[in-house]
Amino acid sequence: MIAYILRRLAQFIPVLLLASLGIWAMIYAVPGSPIGALVGENATPEQIAAITIRLGLDQPILVQYWRWLLAALHGDLGHSIQSREPVLDLIATRIPATLQLGLAATLVGLLVGIPVAVASALKPNSLLDRALSGWSALALGVPTFWLGILLILLFAVHLHWLPSASAYFPLISDPIPALTNLALPALTLGLYISGIFSRFLRAALLGELHADYVRTARSKGLRERDVIGRHVMRNAMLPFVTIVGLSLANFIGGTVITEAVFTYPGLGRLLIQAIGVRDYPLIQGCILFILAIYITINLLVDVLYAYIDPRIDYH
Amino acid sequence: MAVPVVSVRGLEVTFVGAGRPLTAVRGISFDVAAGEVLGIVGESGSGKSVTSLALTGLLGPNARVRGQISLAGIDVIAADAETLRLMRGRDVGMVFQDPATTLNPVFPVGRQITEGQIAHGTLRPERAPARAAALLREVDVPDPAARISQFPHQFSGGMRQRAVIAMAMAGHPRLIIADEPTTALDVTVQAQVLAVLARRQRETKAAVILITHDLGVIAEVADRVAVMYAGRIVETGPVAEIFRAPRHPYTAALLRSLPRIDADEARLSTIPGQPPHLGRLAGGCSFRPRCPLGQARDICASDPPEHDGVACHFPGEALATLPRPAPSKKPEAQTGSPLLEVADLRVEFPIRTGLLRRQSGTVRAVSGVSLSVWPGETLGLVGESGCGKTTTGRAIMGLIRPTSGSIRFAGQEIGGLPRGAMRRLRRDMQYVFQDPYSSLNPIRTAGEIVAEPLRIHGLHAEMGGDAYVAGLFDRVGLPRATMSRFPREFSGGQRQRIGIARALALQPKLLILDEPVAALDVSIQAQIVNLLKDLQRELGLAYIFIAHDLAVVHHIADRVAVMYLGRIVEESDKATLYARPLHPYTRSLLSAVPLPDPAARGGGRRIILEGDIPSPARPPSGCAFHPRCFRASPLCATDVPAFAAHATLPSLVACHHPMEAAP
Amino acid sequence: MNPMLRRLLAHRGALLGIAYIVLLAAAAIFAHLILPSDPLAQDLANTLDPPSAAHWFGTDELGRDLMTRAIYGARTSLITALGAVIIAGLIGVPIGLVAGFFGGWRDAVLMRLVDVLLALPGILFAMALIAVLGRSQFASLLAVGITGIPSFARITRAQVLSLRQRDFVTAVEALGGSSTYTMFTTVLPNAWSPILVQVVILSAVAILLEAALSFLGVGIPPPTPSWGDMLRTGKGFLYEAPYYAVLPGIVLTLTILSLDTLGRTLSRLIEDRQSAEDGP
């Protein structure tokens, strides 16, 4: 098992290296000098000298990259041009908000997506199936930012039930404001995720329903709910776990837009603000951090998959 | 006769869907009594599998079932879902075709075996593991206590099918329905599984319905036979009678079209045409378009025949009209130098594992094969799955790079040939594939497919262009009008003809035929085999005929080489090999072939091999066959036997203890 | 008529989708001929007017006609989608073809490169790229196109790998066909169907992504009309002019839904044809 994890990890290393190289090379691609990109156009000569030495910008390019990577691995992502604060600190303050939103949305996605898929797959091509498939198409096709606007119009502008802009409250310490502030963003993103989940799970279930072992299970005299609930579900869940994992790994991509719609103070907003003012160390830091999360979750999904599928020999 | 376990009257199954309703079963009636084995035989599309699903109420919601089915006293057609569910597993157990997909891959085998009984409340969950182990023991699965917690992928094919039999028998059902239970298995494993099925049937006195396309299997185990054609039973009767004196022309023709290892025939009888499409049946007798009796008779075209043991207006005439073909002539002796000489061919694939994908093992797909083919002759290459016969063929063709060894074609070594020379050589050597559904480019017309080799070699104009291609269509018996059609518009047999025409386009000297008839129905198989024999005679072609079916090879080959785990274990001329096999494996293989002759049943001729074919990644030491061999000595476990000529017979054999006496 | 196209048109949802896309494209192409007003023409006397006979979608904060801007926005969207799909296809399909056909080290190297593109969610990758290139229509188009490369590469590779296993491809090799011949005359022509489906699906993704980037304020810079930018600005007037953010959103959503329906119908038709071809 350990060897399997290590092997999967080894496969991610080239991707991680190449991607980080790309992120690091950003500052060379932007117009102007890389030092300007790192400390801002109106930096003092002392600051420029300090950063030149600290990052070794006088060194050969690959050496520079290596030092930057080592620093990043030690948690040193540089300082924001705007606020002069360490990038890692800025990111750390935003993580709980984004995590809370991402998990709440995934929960909505599962709670809506799984029942829709199961109901759909049990009677393929029935009226219900078509209605639910149409629902999934809507969930996927309606842009989240527009759905968010519609929800704000209904629940904030029209009904005055919920706030139109969402602030972050920790769910544990302030459950009531956390829920009222989280409801619309989580619903907006969650409905989209439910579309992904239900469409994929329906296809997986339909594929399994025609498998030979289903006929075998029926020929043994099993109850239909056991045939579906045990045999079919267990097999369809295997690929579904991967999709849920990928969606988790992608959740920051989804939260970026949702956070913008609801002006929610998460990592995505931080990144957009950083791009808006061309705060390159902050942009690099955010993206590197998101990359690390993405790869970690992917790895976890792989390992989990090997664990739950008896056919994969991870030795 | 006592009350039958299952009684079917006037069963009709129609599928309704987007298109026109399709009637797959058109009014069939039969009974099966306790302790009796009814064999239902028919080609694809005859309705035999639909019948089995109808008996257990497992047809989908788009099936309309009419008639009467009484199974263990239950009116299956009228019964509600819960009654049917309780009937399944308790009164009727089922064994399906493909053991690789019948079991759920994510649950342990033991749990799946006893699941039905638990659902019926006849087994308490805590007693399940012991029960599962006991059931596995009854079907000869070794070490059952450990096996119950394993998953299906850890079982071999034969073992999986035995587990499925155990599962079907778990609730002591009064009826077992086995739908092509051995079709996906190798012949030696088929023998094991049939033996287990037959023994358990005797022990439990269950009624059995055995559905198969294989007349040999029917002759081997059935008491009575029902022959199905186009959704009807055309003939029923005791197995001995039907095989000795078939009364329906279809039954007679089917038996005649079968190549046999216990007879010599120059040419197989064929049934002309294709099995009918169920949506486009003509009135009258559905067999009439292909029948030698009914062609000129009005009654056959107007009235469907009544069924009274046999559904034919002229029962009994069948025998007279179909004379037994004359025995074949002795093959001529090989003269001149061989066309193809393969010496010590090896093909190995690395297995990579671990963190750095280091090579941790080797699959020895072919480990030292030597063979020769003379112009105009057929070398049969037989063996079970995984023996390396296809890899050998592909390596000779240059589709797989051999690890070592020499391949000489017309005296020229082709191993290290440059591209251009190899391309020219390819014109003399062509390949025909097994699966006619996969071997033709779906977006090209038949004419384009056959012309493609000419275009690749830039010979289209030189060889005569479209007229030449049309000539090839004539040659393989396809109408020229079909040249503009796409592969999907052809039947399996016709597609195989297109594949053969493509292989002939460059006027090769050698064809490598890789299981060319394995995917075809019996009546179509005979047409293709005859075509191949005609082409060989007319064009002087040499064939390497790769097959698992010993009867087909017996019919078509001049010489036969038997492979086991990457090696040729025995080679000889056909007559000697089939009459006096020297290698114990050859002997077992021949004895495992079910003969389409109920009179040959029993008599102790069968050798049932223990165990399964080992993996070519871990071949046994010494003689690879020794763990399964009934003549093995300590020497066999250590020393690889040489492949050497026999003292008196014209055979080569690789065995320390060859059989001497004629069987 | 092509039987595939006939079956596609027999499907009601797909027919509606095609009709909508054709209508939208026609309106976008001939916008300057059919629309009386200029998308940039301001009318400060009539700002934030609700929908009326003169302004079907109402007017924006500068008095510009919102329907005119929505239709010119379609032009922006469709050009971005088309360009992005062409970039993604021209790079992704050859990568998948070579990786799948030759396997070995070529496969390993190419697919690792593609994995790098997948190491970030698509929208973040596009944002990072725009952060470097600066905001422009070309930057949006390029960023969206590059994020589409992996799906083309993967779909093509998967298709080529499965075709590689089919005997008719082996047959061409057995006949002496060269790698180039086999790849271009046998493998690629059989691989088109799923790539075509991907073109349709990716068009929807590209339109959505471009709109999202504009909505976030990193896409095509104003005053070029774009749907995402209209929603972004409209969101600031939810109390005064709710129609502002709602009506262009409907146009955008219908575009996505049409392409999605079309893509799914195509893919189902191809599946059906495939199973018919594979025989029993």
CSV table of C-alpha atoms in Angstrom, one decimal, chain C residues 84-204:
chain,number,residue,atom,x,y,z
C,84,ALA,CA,-10.8,28.7,-28.8
C,85,VAL,CA,-12.2,25.5,-30.3
C,86,ILE,CA,-9.9,25.8,-33.3
C,87,ILE,CA,-6.8,26.4,-31.1
C,88,ALA,CA,-7.8,23.5,-28.8
C,89,GLY,CA,-8.5,21.2,-31.7
C,90,LEU,CA,-5.5,22.0,-33.7
C,91,ILE,CA,-3.2,21.4,-30.8
C,92,GLY,CA,-5.1,18.8,-28.8
C,93,VAL,CA,-6.1,16.4,-31.6
C,94,PRO,CA,-2.6,15.8,-33.0
C,95,ILE,CA,-1.3,15.4,-29.5
C,96,GLY,CA,-3.9,12.7,-28.8
C,97,LEU,CA,-3.3,11.1,-32.2
C,98,VAL,CA,0.4,10.7,-31.8
C,99,ALA,CA,0.3,9.7,-28.1
C,100,GLY,CA,-2.4,7.1,-28.7
C,101,PHE,CA,-1.0,5.7,-32.0
C,102,PHE,CA,2.7,5.4,-31.1
C,103,GLY,CA,2.4,4.9,-27.3
C,104,GLY,CA,5.7,4.5,-25.4
C,105,TRP,CA,7.8,7.5,-24.6
C,106,ARG,CA,5.9,9.8,-26.9
C,107,ASP,CA,2.7,9.0,-25.1
C,108,ALA,CA,4.3,9.5,-21.7
C,109,VAL,CA,5.8,12.9,-22.5
C,110,LEU,CA,2.8,14.3,-24.4
C,111,MET,CA,0.3,13.2,-21.8
C,112,ARG,CA,2.4,14.5,-18.9
C,113,LEU,CA,2.4,17.9,-20.7
C,114,VAL,CA,-1.3,17.7,-21.0
C,115,ASP,CA,-1.6,16.8,-17.3
C,116,VAL,CA,0.2,20.0,-16.5
C,117,LEU,CA,-2.6,21.9,-18.2
C,118,LEU,CA,-5.1,20.0,-16.1
C,119,ALA,CA,-3.2,20.7,-12.8
C,120,LEU,CA,-5.4,23.7,-12.3
C,121,PRO,CA,-9.1,24.1,-12.7
C,122,GLY,CA,-9.7,25.6,-16.2
C,123,ILE,CA,-10.9,29.0,-15.1
C,124,LEU,CA,-7.9,29.5,-12.8
C,125,PHE,CA,-5.6,28.5,-15.6
C,126,ALA,CA,-7.2,31.0,-17.9
C,127,MET,CA,-7.0,33.7,-15.3
C,128,ALA,CA,-3.4,33.0,-14.7
C,129,LEU,CA,-2.7,33.3,-18.4
C,130,ILE,CA,-4.6,36.5,-18.7
C,131,ALA,CA,-2.7,37.8,-15.7
C,132,VAL,CA,0.4,37.4,-17.8
C,133,LEU,CA,-0.9,38.5,-21.2
C,134,GLY,CA,-3.1,41.3,-20.1
C,135,ARG,CA,-6.8,41.7,-20.8
C,136,SER,CA,-7.8,41.5,-24.5
C,137,GLN,CA,-10.1,39.6,-26.7
C,138,PHE,CA,-7.2,37.7,-28.1
C,139,ALA,CA,-5.9,36.8,-24.6
C,140,SER,CA,-9.4,35.5,-23.7
C,141,LEU,CA,-9.6,33.5,-26.8
C,142,LEU,CA,-6.1,32.0,-26.3
C,143,ALA,CA,-6.6,31.3,-22.6
C,144,VAL,CA,-10.0,29.6,-23.2
C,145,GLY,CA,-8.5,27.6,-26.2
C,146,ILE,CA,-5.5,26.4,-24.2
C,147,THR,CA,-7.7,25.1,-21.4
C,148,GLY,CA,-9.6,23.1,-24.0
C,149,ILE,CA,-6.5,21.3,-25.3
C,150,PRO,CA,-6.5,18.5,-22.7
C,151,SER,CA,-10.1,17.4,-23.4
C,152,PHE,CA,-9.3,17.1,-27.2
C,153,ALA,CA,-6.0,15.3,-26.5
C,154,ARG,CA,-7.6,12.9,-24.1
C,155,ILE,CA,-10.7,12.1,-26.2
C,156,THR,CA,-8.6,11.6,-29.3
C,157,ARG,CA,-6.1,9.4,-27.5
C,158,ALA,CA,-8.7,7.2,-25.9
C,159,GLN,CA,-10.4,6.8,-29.3
C,160,VAL,CA,-7.1,6.0,-31.0
C,161,LEU,CA,-6.2,3.6,-28.3
C,162,SER,CA,-9.4,1.7,-28.7
C,163,LEU,CA,-9.1,1.7,-32.5
C,164,ARG,CA,-5.6,0.4,-32.2
C,165,GLN,CA,-7.0,-2.7,-30.7
C,166,ARG,CA,-9.4,-3.3,-33.5
C,167,ASP,CA,-8.4,-5.9,-36.1
C,168,PHE,CA,-9.1,-3.6,-39.1
C,169,VAL,CA,-6.2,-1.4,-38.0
C,170,THR,CA,-4.0,-4.4,-37.5
C,171,ALA,CA,-5.1,-5.6,-40.9
C,172,VAL,CA,-3.8,-2.4,-42.6
C,173,GLU,CA,-0.5,-3.0,-40.9
C,174,ALA,CA,-0.5,-6.6,-42.0
C,175,LEU,CA,-1.0,-5.4,-45.5
C,176,GLY,CA,2.1,-3.4,-45.3
C,177,GLY,CA,0.6,0.1,-44.7
C,178,SER,CA,3.1,2.6,-43.2
C,179,SER,CA,2.4,4.3,-39.9
C,180,THR,CA,1.5,7.5,-41.6
C,181,TYR,CA,-0.9,5.7,-43.9
C,182,THR,CA,-2.5,3.8,-41.1
C,183,MET,CA,-2.8,6.8,-38.9
C,184,PHE,CA,-4.3,9.2,-41.5
C,185,THR,CA,-6.4,6.9,-43.7
C,186,THR,CA,-7.6,4.3,-41.2
C,187,VAL,CA,-7.4,5.5,-37.6
C,188,LEU,CA,-8.2,9.3,-37.9
C,189,PRO,CA,-11.2,8.9,-40.2
C,190,ASN,CA,-12.7,6.5,-37.6
C,191,ALA,CA,-12.0,8.8,-34.7
C,192,TRP,CA,-13.9,11.8,-35.9
C,193,SER,CA,-17.3,11.2,-34.3
C,194,PRO,CA,-16.3,11.7,-30.6
C,195,ILE,CA,-14.1,14.6,-31.6
C,196,LEU,CA,-17.0,16.2,-33.3
C,197,VAL,CA,-19.1,15.8,-30.2
C,198,GLN,CA,-16.2,17.4,-28.3
C,199,VAL,CA,-16.3,20.4,-30.6
C,200,VAL,CA,-19.9,21.0,-29.7
C,201,ILE,CA,-19.4,20.4,-26.0
C,202,LEU,CA,-16.3,22.5,-25.9
C,203,SER,CA,-18.1,25.4,-27.7
C,204,ALA,CA,-20.5,25.5,-24.8
